[in-house]
PDB file of C-alpha atoms and ligand atoms in Angstrom:
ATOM      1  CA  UNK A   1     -22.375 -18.047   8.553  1.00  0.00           C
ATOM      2  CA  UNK A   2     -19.185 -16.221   7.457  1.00  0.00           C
ATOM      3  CA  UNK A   3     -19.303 -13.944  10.694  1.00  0.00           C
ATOM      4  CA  UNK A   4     -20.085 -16.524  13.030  1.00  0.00           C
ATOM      5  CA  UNK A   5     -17.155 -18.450  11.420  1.00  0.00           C
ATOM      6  CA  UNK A   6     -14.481 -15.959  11.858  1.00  0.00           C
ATOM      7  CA  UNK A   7     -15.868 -14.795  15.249  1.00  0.00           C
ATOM      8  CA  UNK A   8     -15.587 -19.098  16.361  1.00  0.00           C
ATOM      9  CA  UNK A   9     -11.701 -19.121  14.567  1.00  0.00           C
ATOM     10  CA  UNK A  10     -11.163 -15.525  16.820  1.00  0.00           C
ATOM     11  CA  UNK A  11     -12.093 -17.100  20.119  1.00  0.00           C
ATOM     12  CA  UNK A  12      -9.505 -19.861  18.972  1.00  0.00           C
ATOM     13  CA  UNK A  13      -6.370 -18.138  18.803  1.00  0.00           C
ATOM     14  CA  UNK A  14      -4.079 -15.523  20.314  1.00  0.00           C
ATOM     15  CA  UNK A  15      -5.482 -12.085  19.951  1.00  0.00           C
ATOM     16  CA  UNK A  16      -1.332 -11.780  18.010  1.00  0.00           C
ATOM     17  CA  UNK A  17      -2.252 -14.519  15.174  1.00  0.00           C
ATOM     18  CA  UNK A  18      -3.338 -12.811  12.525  1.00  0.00           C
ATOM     19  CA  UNK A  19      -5.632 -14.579   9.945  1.00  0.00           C
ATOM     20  CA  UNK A  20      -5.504 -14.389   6.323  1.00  0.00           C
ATOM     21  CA  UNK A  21      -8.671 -15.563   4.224  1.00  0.00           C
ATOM     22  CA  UNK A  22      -7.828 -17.445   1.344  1.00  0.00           C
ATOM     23  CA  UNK A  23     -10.247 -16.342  -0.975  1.00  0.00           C
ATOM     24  CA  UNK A  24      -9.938 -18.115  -3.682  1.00  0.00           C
ATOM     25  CA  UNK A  25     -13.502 -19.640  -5.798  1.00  0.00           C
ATOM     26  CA  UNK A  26     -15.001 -17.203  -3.560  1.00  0.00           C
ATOM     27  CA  UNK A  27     -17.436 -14.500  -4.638  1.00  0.00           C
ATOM     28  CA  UNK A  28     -16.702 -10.539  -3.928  1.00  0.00           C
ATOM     29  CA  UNK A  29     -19.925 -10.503  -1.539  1.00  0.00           C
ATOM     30  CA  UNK A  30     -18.161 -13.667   0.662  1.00  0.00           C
ATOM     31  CA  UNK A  31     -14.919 -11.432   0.587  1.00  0.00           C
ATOM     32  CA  UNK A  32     -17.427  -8.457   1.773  1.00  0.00           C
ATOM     33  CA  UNK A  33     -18.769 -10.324   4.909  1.00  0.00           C
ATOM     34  CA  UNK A  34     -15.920 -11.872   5.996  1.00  0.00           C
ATOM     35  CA  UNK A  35     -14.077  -8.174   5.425  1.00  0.00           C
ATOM     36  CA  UNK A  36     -16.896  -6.379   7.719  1.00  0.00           C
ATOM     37  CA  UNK A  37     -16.438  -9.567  10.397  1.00  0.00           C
ATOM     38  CA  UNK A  38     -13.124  -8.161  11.163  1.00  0.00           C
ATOM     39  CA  UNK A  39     -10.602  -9.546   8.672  1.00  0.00           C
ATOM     40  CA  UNK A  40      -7.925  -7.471   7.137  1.00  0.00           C
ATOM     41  CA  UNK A  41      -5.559  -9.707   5.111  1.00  0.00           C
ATOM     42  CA  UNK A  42      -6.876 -11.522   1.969  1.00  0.00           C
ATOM     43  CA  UNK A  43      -5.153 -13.681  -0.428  1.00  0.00           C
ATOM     44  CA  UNK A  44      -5.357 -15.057  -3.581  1.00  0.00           C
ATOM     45  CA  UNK A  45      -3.485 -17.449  -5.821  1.00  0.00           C
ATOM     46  CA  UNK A  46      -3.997 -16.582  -9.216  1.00  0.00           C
ATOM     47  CA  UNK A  47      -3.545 -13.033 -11.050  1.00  0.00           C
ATOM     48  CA  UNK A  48      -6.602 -13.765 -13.582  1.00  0.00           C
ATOM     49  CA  UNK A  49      -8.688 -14.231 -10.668  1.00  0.00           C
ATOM     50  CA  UNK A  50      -7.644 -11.923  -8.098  1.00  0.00           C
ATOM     51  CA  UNK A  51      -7.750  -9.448 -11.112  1.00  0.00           C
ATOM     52  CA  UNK A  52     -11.502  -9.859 -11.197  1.00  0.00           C
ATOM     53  CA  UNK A  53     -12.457  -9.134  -7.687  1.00  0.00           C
ATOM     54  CA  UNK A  54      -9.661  -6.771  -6.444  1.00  0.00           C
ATOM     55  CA  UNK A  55     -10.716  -3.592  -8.169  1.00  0.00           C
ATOM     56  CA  UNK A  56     -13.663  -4.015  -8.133  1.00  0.00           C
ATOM     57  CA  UNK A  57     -13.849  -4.278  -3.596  1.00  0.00           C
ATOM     58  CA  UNK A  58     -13.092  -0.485  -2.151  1.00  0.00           C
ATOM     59  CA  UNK A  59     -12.607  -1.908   1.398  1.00  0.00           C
ATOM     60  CA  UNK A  60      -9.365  -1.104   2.949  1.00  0.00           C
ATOM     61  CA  UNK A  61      -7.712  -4.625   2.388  1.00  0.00           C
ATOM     62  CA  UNK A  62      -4.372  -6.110   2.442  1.00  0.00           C
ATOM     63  CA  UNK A  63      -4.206  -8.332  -1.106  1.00  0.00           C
ATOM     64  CA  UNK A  64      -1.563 -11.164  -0.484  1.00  0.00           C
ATOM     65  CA  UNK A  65      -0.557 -12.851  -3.598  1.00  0.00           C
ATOM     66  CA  UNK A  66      -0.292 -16.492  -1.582  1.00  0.00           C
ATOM     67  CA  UNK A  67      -0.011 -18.740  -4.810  1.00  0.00           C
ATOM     68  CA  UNK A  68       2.414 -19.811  -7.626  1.00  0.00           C
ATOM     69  CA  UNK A  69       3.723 -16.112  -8.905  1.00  0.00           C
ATOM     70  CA  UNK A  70       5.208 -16.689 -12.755  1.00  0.00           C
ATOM     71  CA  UNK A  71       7.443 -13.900 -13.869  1.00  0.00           C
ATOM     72  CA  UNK A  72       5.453 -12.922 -16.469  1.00  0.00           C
ATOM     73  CA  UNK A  73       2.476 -11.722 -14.137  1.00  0.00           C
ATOM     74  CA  UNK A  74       4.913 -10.026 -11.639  1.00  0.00           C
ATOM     75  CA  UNK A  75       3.953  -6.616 -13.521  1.00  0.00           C
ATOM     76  CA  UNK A  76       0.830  -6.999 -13.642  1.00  0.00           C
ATOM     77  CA  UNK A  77       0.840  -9.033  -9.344  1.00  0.00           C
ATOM     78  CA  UNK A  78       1.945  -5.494  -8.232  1.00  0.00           C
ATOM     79  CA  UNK A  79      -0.529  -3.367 -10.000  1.00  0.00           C
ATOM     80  CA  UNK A  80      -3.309  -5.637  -7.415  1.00  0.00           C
ATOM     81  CA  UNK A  81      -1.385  -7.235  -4.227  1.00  0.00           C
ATOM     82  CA  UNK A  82      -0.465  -5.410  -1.314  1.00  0.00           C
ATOM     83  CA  UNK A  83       2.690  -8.300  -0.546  1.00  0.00           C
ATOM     84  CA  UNK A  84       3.656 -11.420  -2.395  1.00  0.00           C
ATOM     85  CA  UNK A  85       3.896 -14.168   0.175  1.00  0.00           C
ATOM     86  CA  UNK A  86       5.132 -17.039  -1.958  1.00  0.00           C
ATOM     87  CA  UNK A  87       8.284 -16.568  -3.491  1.00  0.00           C
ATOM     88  CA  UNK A  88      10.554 -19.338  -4.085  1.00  0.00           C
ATOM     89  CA  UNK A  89      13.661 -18.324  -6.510  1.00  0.00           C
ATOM     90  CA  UNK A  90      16.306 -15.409  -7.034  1.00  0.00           C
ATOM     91  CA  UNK A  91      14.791 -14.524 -10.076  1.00  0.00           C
ATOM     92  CA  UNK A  92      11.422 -14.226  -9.144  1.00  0.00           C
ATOM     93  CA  UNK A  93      12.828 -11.929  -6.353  1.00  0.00           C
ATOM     94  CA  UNK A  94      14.460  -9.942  -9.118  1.00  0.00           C
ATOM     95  CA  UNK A  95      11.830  -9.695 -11.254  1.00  0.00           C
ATOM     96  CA  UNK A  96       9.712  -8.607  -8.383  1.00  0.00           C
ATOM     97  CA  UNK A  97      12.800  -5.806  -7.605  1.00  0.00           C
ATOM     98  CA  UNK A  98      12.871  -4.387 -11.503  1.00  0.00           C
ATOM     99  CA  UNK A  99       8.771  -3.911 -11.543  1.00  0.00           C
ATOM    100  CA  UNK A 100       8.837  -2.551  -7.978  1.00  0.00           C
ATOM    101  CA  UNK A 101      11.754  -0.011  -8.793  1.00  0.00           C
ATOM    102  CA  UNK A 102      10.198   1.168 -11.860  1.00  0.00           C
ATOM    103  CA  UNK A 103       6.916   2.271  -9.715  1.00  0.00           C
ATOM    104  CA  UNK A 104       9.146   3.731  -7.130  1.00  0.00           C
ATOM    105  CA  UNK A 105       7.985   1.436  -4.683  1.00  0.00           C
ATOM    106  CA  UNK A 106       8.998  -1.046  -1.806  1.00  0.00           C
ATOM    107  CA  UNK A 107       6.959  -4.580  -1.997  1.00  0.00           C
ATOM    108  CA  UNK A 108       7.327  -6.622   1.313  1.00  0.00           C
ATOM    109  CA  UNK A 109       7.431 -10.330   0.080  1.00  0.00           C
ATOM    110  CA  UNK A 110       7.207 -13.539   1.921  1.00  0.00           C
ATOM    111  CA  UNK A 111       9.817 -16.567   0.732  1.00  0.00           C
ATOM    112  CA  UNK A 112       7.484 -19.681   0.457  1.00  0.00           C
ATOM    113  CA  UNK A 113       9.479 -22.645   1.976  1.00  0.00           C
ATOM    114  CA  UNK A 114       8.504 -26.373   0.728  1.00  0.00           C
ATOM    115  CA  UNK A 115       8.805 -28.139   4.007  1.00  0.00           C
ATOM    116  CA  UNK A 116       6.949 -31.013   2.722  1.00  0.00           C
ATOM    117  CA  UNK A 117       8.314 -31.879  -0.411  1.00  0.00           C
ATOM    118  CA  UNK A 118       5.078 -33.889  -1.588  1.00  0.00           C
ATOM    119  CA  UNK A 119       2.108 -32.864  -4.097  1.00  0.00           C
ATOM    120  CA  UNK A 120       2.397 -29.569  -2.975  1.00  0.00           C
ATOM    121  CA  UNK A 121       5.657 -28.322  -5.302  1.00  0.00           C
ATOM    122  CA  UNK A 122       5.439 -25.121  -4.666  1.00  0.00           C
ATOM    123  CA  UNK A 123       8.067 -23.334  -2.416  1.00  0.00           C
ATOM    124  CA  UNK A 124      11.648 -23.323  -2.777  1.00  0.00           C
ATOM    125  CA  UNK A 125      13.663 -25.883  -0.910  1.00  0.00           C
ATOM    126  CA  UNK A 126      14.507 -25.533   2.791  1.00  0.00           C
ATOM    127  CA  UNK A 127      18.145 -26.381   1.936  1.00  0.00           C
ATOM    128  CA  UNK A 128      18.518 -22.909  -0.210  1.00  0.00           C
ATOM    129  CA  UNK A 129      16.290 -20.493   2.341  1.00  0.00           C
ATOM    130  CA  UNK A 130      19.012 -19.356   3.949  1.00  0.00           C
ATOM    131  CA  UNK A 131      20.553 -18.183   1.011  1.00  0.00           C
ATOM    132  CA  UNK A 132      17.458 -16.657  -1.137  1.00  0.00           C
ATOM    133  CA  UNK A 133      16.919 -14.443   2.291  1.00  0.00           C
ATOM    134  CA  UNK A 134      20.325 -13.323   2.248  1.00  0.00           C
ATOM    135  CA  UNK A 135      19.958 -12.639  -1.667  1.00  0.00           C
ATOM    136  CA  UNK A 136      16.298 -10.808  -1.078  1.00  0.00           C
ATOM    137  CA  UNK A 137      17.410  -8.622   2.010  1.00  0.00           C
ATOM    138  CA  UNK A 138      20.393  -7.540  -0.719  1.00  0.00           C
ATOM    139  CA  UNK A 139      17.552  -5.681  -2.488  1.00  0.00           C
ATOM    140  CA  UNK A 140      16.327  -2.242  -2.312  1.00  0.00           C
ATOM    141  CA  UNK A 141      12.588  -2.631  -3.155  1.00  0.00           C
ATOM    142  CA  UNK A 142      11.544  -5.479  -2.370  1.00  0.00           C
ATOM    143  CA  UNK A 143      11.665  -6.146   1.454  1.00  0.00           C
ATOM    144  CA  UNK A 144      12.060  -9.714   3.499  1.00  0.00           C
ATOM    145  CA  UNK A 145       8.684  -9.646   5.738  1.00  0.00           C
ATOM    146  CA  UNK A 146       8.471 -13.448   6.147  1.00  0.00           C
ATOM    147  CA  UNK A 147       8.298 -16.889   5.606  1.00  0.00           C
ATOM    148  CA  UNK A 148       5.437 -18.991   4.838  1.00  0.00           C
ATOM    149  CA  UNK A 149       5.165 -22.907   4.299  1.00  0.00           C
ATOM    150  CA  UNK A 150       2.246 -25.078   3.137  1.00  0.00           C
ATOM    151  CA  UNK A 151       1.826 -28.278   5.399  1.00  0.00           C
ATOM    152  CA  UNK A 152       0.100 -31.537   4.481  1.00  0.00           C
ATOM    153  CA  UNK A 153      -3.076 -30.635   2.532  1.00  0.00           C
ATOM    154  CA  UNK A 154      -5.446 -32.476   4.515  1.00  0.00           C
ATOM    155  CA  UNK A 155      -4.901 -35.195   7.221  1.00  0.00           C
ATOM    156  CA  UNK A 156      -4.268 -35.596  10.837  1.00  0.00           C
ATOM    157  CA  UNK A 157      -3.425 -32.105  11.835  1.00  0.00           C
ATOM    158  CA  UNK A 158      -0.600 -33.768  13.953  1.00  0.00           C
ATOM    159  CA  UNK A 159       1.243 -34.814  10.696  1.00  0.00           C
ATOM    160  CA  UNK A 160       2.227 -31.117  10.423  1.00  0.00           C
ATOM    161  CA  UNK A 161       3.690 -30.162  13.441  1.00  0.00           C
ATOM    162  CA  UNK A 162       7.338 -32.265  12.441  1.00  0.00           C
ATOM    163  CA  UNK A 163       6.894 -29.260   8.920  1.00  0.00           C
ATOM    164  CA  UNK A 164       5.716 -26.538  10.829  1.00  0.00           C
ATOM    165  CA  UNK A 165       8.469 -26.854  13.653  1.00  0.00           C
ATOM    166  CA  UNK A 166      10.943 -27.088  10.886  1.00  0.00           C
ATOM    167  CA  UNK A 167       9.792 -23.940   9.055  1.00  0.00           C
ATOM    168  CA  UNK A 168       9.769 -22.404  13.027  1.00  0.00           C
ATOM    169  CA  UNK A 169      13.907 -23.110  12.663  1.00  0.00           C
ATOM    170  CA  UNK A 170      13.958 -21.594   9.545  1.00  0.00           C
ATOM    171  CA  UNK A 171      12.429 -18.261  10.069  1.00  0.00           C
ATOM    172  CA  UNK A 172      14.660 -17.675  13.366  1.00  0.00           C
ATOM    173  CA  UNK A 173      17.923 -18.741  11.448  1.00  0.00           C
ATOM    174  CA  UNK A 174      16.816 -15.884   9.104  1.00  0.00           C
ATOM    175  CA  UNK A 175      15.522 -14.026  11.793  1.00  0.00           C
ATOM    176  CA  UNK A 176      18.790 -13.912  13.726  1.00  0.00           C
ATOM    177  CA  UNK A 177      20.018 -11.977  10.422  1.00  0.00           C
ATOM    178  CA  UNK A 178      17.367 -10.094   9.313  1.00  0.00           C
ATOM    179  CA  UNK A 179      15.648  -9.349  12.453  1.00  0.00           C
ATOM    180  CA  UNK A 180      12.849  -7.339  11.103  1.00  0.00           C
ATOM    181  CA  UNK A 181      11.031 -10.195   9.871  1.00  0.00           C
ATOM    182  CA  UNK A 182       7.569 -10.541  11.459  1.00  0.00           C
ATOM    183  CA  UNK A 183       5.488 -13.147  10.029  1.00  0.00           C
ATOM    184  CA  UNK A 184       5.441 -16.964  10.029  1.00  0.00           C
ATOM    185  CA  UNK A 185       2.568 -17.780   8.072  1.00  0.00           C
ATOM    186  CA  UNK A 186       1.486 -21.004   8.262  1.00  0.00           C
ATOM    187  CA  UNK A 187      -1.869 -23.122   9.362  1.00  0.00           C
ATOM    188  CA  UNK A 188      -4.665 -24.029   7.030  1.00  0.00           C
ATOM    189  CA  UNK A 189      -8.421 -24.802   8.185  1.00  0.00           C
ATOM    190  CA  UNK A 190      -7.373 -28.055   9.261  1.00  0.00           C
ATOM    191  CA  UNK A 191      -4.056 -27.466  11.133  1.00  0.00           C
ATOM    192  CA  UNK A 192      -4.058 -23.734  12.347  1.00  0.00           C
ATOM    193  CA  UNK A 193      -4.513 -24.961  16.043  1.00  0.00           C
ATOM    194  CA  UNK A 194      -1.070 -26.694  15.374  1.00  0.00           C
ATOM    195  CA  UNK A 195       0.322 -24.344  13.837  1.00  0.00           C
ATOM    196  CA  UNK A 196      -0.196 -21.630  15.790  1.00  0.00           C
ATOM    197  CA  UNK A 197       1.231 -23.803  19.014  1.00  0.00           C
ATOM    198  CA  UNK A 198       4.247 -23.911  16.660  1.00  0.00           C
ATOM    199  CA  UNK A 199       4.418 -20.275  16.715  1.00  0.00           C
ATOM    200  CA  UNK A 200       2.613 -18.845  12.999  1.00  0.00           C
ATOM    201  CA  UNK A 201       1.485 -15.483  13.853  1.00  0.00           C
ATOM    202  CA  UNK A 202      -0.422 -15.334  10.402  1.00  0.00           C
ATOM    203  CA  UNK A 203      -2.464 -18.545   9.121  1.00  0.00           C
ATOM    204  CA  UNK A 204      -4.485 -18.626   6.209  1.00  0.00           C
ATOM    205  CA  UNK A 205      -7.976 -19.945   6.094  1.00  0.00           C
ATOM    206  CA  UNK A 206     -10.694 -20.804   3.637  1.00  0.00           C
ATOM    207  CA  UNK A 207     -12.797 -24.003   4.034  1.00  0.00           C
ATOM    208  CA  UNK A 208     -13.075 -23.145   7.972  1.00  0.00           C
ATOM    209  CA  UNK A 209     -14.462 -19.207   7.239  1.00  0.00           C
ATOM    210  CA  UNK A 210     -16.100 -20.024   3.716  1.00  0.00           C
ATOM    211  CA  UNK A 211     -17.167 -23.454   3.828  1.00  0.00           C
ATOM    212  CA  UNK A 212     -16.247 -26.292   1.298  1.00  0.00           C
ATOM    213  CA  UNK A 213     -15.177 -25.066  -2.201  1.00  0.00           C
ATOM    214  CA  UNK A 214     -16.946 -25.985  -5.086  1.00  0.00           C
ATOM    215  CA  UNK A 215     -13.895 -27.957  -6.000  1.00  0.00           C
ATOM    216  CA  UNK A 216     -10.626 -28.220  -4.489  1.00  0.00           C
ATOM    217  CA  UNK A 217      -8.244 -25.985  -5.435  1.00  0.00           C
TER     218      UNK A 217
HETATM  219  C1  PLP B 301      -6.473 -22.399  -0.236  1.00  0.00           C
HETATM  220  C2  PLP B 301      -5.267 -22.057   0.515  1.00  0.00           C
HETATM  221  C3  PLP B 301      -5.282 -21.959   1.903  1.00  0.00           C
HETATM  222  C4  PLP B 301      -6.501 -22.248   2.740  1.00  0.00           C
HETATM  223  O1  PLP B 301      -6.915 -23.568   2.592  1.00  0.00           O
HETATM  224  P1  PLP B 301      -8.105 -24.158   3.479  1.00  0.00           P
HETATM  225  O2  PLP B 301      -7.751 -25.584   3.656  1.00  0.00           O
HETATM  226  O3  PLP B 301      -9.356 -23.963   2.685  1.00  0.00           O
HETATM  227  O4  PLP B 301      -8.131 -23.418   4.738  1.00  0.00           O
HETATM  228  C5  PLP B 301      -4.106 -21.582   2.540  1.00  0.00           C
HETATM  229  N1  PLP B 301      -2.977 -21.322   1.864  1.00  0.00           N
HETATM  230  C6  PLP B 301      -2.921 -21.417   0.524  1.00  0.00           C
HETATM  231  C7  PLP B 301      -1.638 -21.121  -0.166  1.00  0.00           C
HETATM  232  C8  PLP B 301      -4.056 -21.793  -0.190  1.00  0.00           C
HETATM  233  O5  PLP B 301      -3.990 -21.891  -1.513  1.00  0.00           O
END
């Protein structure tokens, strides 16, 4: 089921989109599947959780920390994601600088924009973007790879395109400044068609390669 998902969602989309699978309440055999279908880039929202699957899968995967990052996991985030995707505040950025420093490494990062400004909170406010990419790109190693944005949750996919236009403005503002920045990440399982006609070049899916979760997360 989880192939002939992903090879549907392929046929979809641009051969340049690249999809993420958001892999949260699934199970490291799901991850497996979906891994040998073709995917690459897998993310996860919470340390505890991704700490339970990622060492234990060998495949050559690209961990994206996609959820809520508090400072006090940042140490232990790096020691499991390849790229945190979702930060939203100077000092996370820092924080993310000391630990990556003190393993002599660089850590591409994403800055989470809240386009939306409903239930989902996360995401720092599209007023101050501008300025936590200018802070971030004034860092040695941690390195400005994108910007991603949650939409409406669920809904009439066409109530995201005003958010997803607006995070489009965004990331070429920063863009025009820091013009190695790649990926606009943005497009669940019910938008991603949207999305991607707004220009993502990364969207993150669950329900559509996984099925329902258990419960929503
Ligand atoms: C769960 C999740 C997704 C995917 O959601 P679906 O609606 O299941 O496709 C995308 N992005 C983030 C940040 C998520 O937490």
């Amino acid at each position: 089921m989880i192939t002939e998902n992903i090879q549907k969602i392929l046929k979809t989309i641009p051969g340049d989109v690249t999809v993420l699978a958001a892999a949260k309440t699934r199970s490291v055999e799901m991850v497996r599947e979906a891994h040998q279908a073709g995917l690459i880039h897998f993310g996860h929202n919470y340390v505890q959780e991704a700490a339970a699957m990622i060492p234990v899968i060998q495949e050559e995967i690209q961990w994206h920390m996609i959820g809520h990052l508090q400072r006090n996991k940042a140490k232990q985030a790096l020691g499991l994601f390849d790229m945190v995707d979702s930060v939203d505040s100077q000092r996370l950025a820092d924080e993310l600088e000391k630990q990556a420093r003190q393993l002599e490494r660089i850590l591409p990062i994403m800055i989470e924009i809240n386009i939306g400004e409903e239930e989902a909170k996360a995401g720092i406010d599209p007023n101050q973007a501008l300025q936590l990419a200018d802070y971030i790109g004034n860092l040695s190693h941690v390195q400005l790879a994108g910007v991603m944005t949650m939409g409406p949750l669920s809904g009439d996919p066409e109530n995201s395109r005003a958010y997803f236009k607006q995070t489009r403005k965004i990331f070429e503002q920063i863009k025009s400044v820091q013009p190695d920045i790649q990926i606009l990440s943005m497009g669940m399982s019910h938008d991603y068609l949207v999305a991607v006609e707004e220009g993502a070049t990364m969207i993150r899916l669950g329900t559509a390669i996984f099925g329902e979760r258990p419960q929503k997360v």
